[in-house]
Amino acid sequence: MMKSFQGLAFAVAVALFTTLPGTAKATLIGDEVNLEIFANGQSASGLLTETVGDGVEFNPQNRLTFDVGASSIEITSLIGPVRFSANVDFVFTDLDWVGEAGLIVDVLLDSVQGIGSVSFTENSVTFSVRRLDTARLGVLASIELVTQHASVAVPEPATLALFGFGLAGLGLARRRRMWGRG
């Protein structure tokens, strides 16, 4: 009788664990994104398109690199110090999410030097540099994209805690029973 109860409890635990909703799997890795560089409101680069993967996606004129990650963007200067002679906007568009649709709701600045401002829409990010701003060698801007995904079902902490206590109780009951035999 006890063996059948243990088997049933184990089966229920496995079923619960495998049916609990998980975290979002949305990422920019594998997404095709666009970058266009504007100087004083005029396109200076044309529309550049790359697929996000490991490493740097854009390196126009070997002066700046643009690395798009799973949910981040980093701009690095390969030369410096340099003073910008125009107002420059680096505009990333078509930031769609692979795995699950979503939209950008905020950006978290990790580091910014030489970048005047960062703005965003639900699927684009713009880094702006104003005339006479100075860029140094190294990272100019690094941001994390805060996103919202429509169908993400993440279990509440109380549900996870209750599930964990149930598993711990099963483990203790089994251990106690094993000690009683020996």
GROMACS .gro file of C-alpha atoms in nm:
model
  182
    1MET     CA    1   0.000   0.000   0.000
    2MET     CA    2   0.281   0.241   0.092
    3LYS     CA    3   0.467   0.171  -0.234
    4SER     CA    4   0.160   0.250  -0.444
    5PHE     CA    5   0.109   0.575  -0.249
    6GLN     CA    6   0.471   0.675  -0.310
    7GLY     CA    7   0.438   0.599  -0.681
    8LEU     CA    8   0.119   0.801  -0.702
    9ALA     CA    9   0.273   1.092  -0.509
   10PHE     CA   10   0.578   1.088  -0.735
   11ALA     CA   11   0.362   1.080  -1.050
   12VAL     CA   12   0.153   1.373  -0.922
   13ALA     CA   13   0.469   1.570  -0.837
   14VAL     CA   14   0.615   1.511  -1.184
   15ALA     CA   15   0.285   1.602  -1.351
   16LEU     CA   16   0.261   1.924  -1.151
   17PHE     CA   17   0.621   2.016  -1.221
   18THR     CA   18   0.592   1.962  -1.596
   19THR     CA   19   0.264   2.155  -1.624
   20LEU     CA   20   0.373   2.462  -1.427
   21PRO     CA   21   0.407   2.758  -1.662
   22GLY     CA   22   0.765   2.866  -1.729
   23THR     CA   23   0.938   3.194  -1.792
   24ALA     CA   24   0.935   3.376  -2.121
   25LYS     CA   25   1.158   3.237  -2.393
   26ALA     CA   26   1.150   3.557  -2.599
   27THR     CA   27   1.483   3.683  -2.729
   28LEU     CA   28   1.633   3.902  -2.999
   29ILE     CA   29   1.881   3.625  -3.088
   30GLY     CA   30   1.785   3.512  -3.437
   31ASP     CA   31   1.581   3.828  -3.506
   32GLU     CA   32   1.659   4.043  -3.807
   33VAL     CA   33   1.711   4.402  -3.684
   34ASN     CA   34   1.775   4.732  -3.861
   35LEU     CA   35   2.015   5.014  -3.783
   36GLU     CA   36   2.014   5.351  -3.952
   37ILE     CA   37   2.250   5.634  -3.862
   38PHE     CA   38   2.128   5.990  -3.911
   39ALA     CA   39   2.350   6.302  -3.912
   40ASN     CA   40   2.154   6.625  -3.868
   41GLY     CA   41   1.834   6.442  -3.964
   42GLN     CA   42   1.973   6.297  -4.290
   43SER     CA   43   2.049   5.927  -4.334
   44ALA     CA   44   2.426   5.883  -4.323
   45SER     CA   45   2.433   5.504  -4.355
   46GLY     CA   46   2.121   5.388  -4.532
   47LEU     CA   47   1.925   5.106  -4.373
   48LEU     CA   48   2.159   4.835  -4.240
   49THR     CA   49   2.006   4.494  -4.160
   50GLU     CA   50   2.166   4.207  -3.967
   51THR     CA   51   2.049   3.894  -3.788
   52VAL     CA   52   2.125   3.901  -3.416
   53GLY     CA   53   2.370   3.635  -3.304
   54ASP     CA   54   2.690   3.607  -3.103
   55GLY     CA   55   2.919   3.908  -3.124
   56VAL     CA   56   2.893   4.240  -3.300
   57GLU     CA   57   2.615   4.286  -3.555
   58PHE     CA   58   2.712   4.625  -3.702
   59ASN     CA   59   3.055   4.785  -3.756
   60PRO     CA   60   3.011   5.070  -4.004
   61GLN     CA   61   3.338   5.235  -4.110
   62ASN     CA   62   3.533   5.056  -3.831
   63ARG     CA   63   3.465   5.343  -3.591
   64LEU     CA   64   3.179   5.216  -3.379
   65THR     CA   65   3.046   4.867  -3.308
   66PHE     CA   66   2.685   4.786  -3.231
   67ASP     CA   67   2.624   4.461  -3.044
   68VAL     CA   68   2.263   4.352  -3.004
   69GLY     CA   69   2.213   4.078  -2.744
   70ALA     CA   70   1.916   3.870  -2.632
   71SER     CA   71   1.764   4.179  -2.464
   72SER     CA   72   2.038   4.442  -2.475
   73ILE     CA   73   2.225   4.683  -2.701
   74GLU     CA   74   2.584   4.801  -2.658
   75ILE     CA   75   2.764   5.071  -2.859
   76THR     CA   76   3.142   5.076  -2.844
   77SER     CA   77   3.381   5.334  -2.988
   78LEU     CA   78   3.690   5.189  -3.158
   79ILE     CA   79   3.853   5.530  -3.181
   80GLY     CA   80   3.873   5.821  -2.946
   81PRO     CA   81   3.855   6.068  -2.813
   82VAL     CA   82   3.651   6.214  -3.096
   83ARG     CA   83   3.417   6.512  -3.106
   84PHE     CA   84   3.098   6.478  -3.311
   85SER     CA   85   3.062   6.747  -3.577
   86ALA     CA   86   2.686   6.689  -3.620
   87ASN     CA   87   2.380   6.579  -3.427
   88VAL     CA   88   2.382   6.200  -3.471
   89ASP     CA   89   2.103   5.948  -3.406
   90PHE     CA   90   2.160   5.572  -3.404
   91VAL     CA   91   1.816   5.423  -3.467
   92PHE     CA   92   1.749   5.051  -3.413
   93THR     CA   93   1.416   4.936  -3.559
   94ASP     CA   94   1.227   4.613  -3.615
   95LEU     CA   95   1.317   4.483  -3.269
   96ASP     CA   96   1.078   4.190  -3.280
   97TRP     CA   97   1.106   3.900  -3.041
   98VAL     CA   98   1.185   3.546  -3.144
   99GLY     CA   99   0.983   3.292  -2.946
  100GLU     CA  100   0.707   3.524  -2.830
  101ALA     CA  101   0.567   3.860  -2.938
  102GLY     CA  102   0.644   4.149  -2.709
  103LEU     CA  103   0.713   4.517  -2.682
  104ILE     CA  104   0.969   4.741  -2.517
  105VAL     CA  105   0.830   4.917  -2.210
  106ASP     CA  106   1.152   5.067  -2.068
  107VAL     CA  107   1.530   5.074  -2.102
  108LEU     CA  108   1.779   5.037  -1.819
  109LEU     CA  109   2.103   5.226  -1.872
  110ASP     CA  110   2.406   5.026  -1.761
  111SER     CA  111   2.658   5.283  -1.882
  112VAL     CA  112   2.643   5.592  -2.095
  113GLN     CA  113   2.933   5.816  -2.195
  114GLY     CA  114   2.928   6.032  -2.502
  115ILE     CA  115   2.558   5.957  -2.569
  116GLY     CA  116   2.324   6.250  -2.507
  117SER     CA  117   2.000   6.055  -2.466
  118VAL     CA  118   1.822   5.725  -2.524
  119SER     CA  119   1.458   5.702  -2.631
  120PHE     CA  120   1.239   5.410  -2.734
  121THR     CA  121   0.910   5.296  -2.880
  122GLU     CA  122   0.755   4.950  -2.846
  123ASN     CA  123   0.990   4.808  -3.114
  124SER     CA  124   1.271   5.063  -3.162
  125VAL     CA  125   1.551   5.232  -2.969
  126THR     CA  126   1.727   5.560  -3.056
  127PHE     CA  127   2.063   5.671  -2.917
  128SER     CA  128   2.125   6.043  -2.974
  129VAL     CA  129   2.453   6.231  -2.970
  130ARG     CA  130   2.452   6.608  -2.992
  131ARG     CA  131   2.703   6.811  -3.189
  132LEU     CA  132   3.028   6.865  -3.000
  133ASP     CA  133   2.966   6.574  -2.761
  134THR     CA  134   3.287   6.379  -2.708
  135ALA     CA  135   3.321   6.003  -2.737
  136ARG     CA  136   3.610   5.819  -2.579
  137LEU     CA  137   3.754   5.483  -2.669
  138GLY     CA  138   3.538   5.206  -2.520
  139VAL     CA  139   3.171   5.152  -2.437
  140LEU     CA  140   2.956   5.455  -2.519
  141ALA     CA  141   2.624   5.307  -2.414
  142SER     CA  142   2.497   4.979  -2.278
  143ILE     CA  143   2.127   4.924  -2.213
  144GLU     CA  144   1.898   4.640  -2.112
  145LEU     CA  145   1.558   4.635  -2.280
  146VAL     CA  146   1.265   4.587  -2.043
  147THR     CA  147   0.991   4.406  -2.232
  148GLN     CA  148   0.635   4.293  -2.183
  149HIS     CA  149   0.513   3.974  -2.345
  150ALA     CA  150   0.144   3.902  -2.389
  151SER     CA  151   0.114   3.535  -2.305
  152VAL     CA  152   0.381   3.488  -2.043
  153ALA     CA  153   0.241   3.286  -1.755
  154VAL     CA  154   0.491   3.283  -1.471
  155PRO     CA  155   0.389   3.107  -1.150
  156GLU     CA  156   0.348   3.324  -0.845
  157PRO     CA  157   0.609   3.284  -0.569
  158ALA     CA  158   0.350   3.142  -0.327
  159THR     CA  159   0.262   2.866  -0.575
  160LEU     CA  160   0.626   2.776  -0.621
  161ALA     CA  161   0.685   2.779  -0.245
  162LEU     CA  162   0.386   2.553  -0.181
  163PHE     CA  163   0.504   2.313  -0.452
  164GLY     CA  164   0.857   2.314  -0.304
  165PHE     CA  165   0.729   2.242   0.047
  166GLY     CA  166   0.524   1.952  -0.091
  167LEU     CA  167   0.829   1.802  -0.261
  168ALA     CA  168   1.040   1.854   0.052
  169GLY     CA  169   0.772   1.682   0.260
  170LEU     CA  170   0.770   1.383   0.027
  171GLY     CA  171   1.148   1.364   0.046
  172LEU     CA  172   1.149   1.383   0.427
  173ALA     CA  173   0.876   1.120   0.455
  174ARG     CA  174   1.076   0.885   0.236
  175ARG     CA  175   1.397   0.953   0.427
  176ARG     CA  176   1.226   0.902   0.762
  177ARG     CA  177   1.080   0.573   0.643
  178MET     CA  178   1.426   0.456   0.523
  179TRP     CA  179   1.582   0.541   0.863
  180GLY     CA  180   1.307   0.348   1.039
  181ARG     CA  181   1.396   0.029   0.850
  182GLY     CA  182   1.770   0.036   0.923
   0.00000   0.00000   0.00000
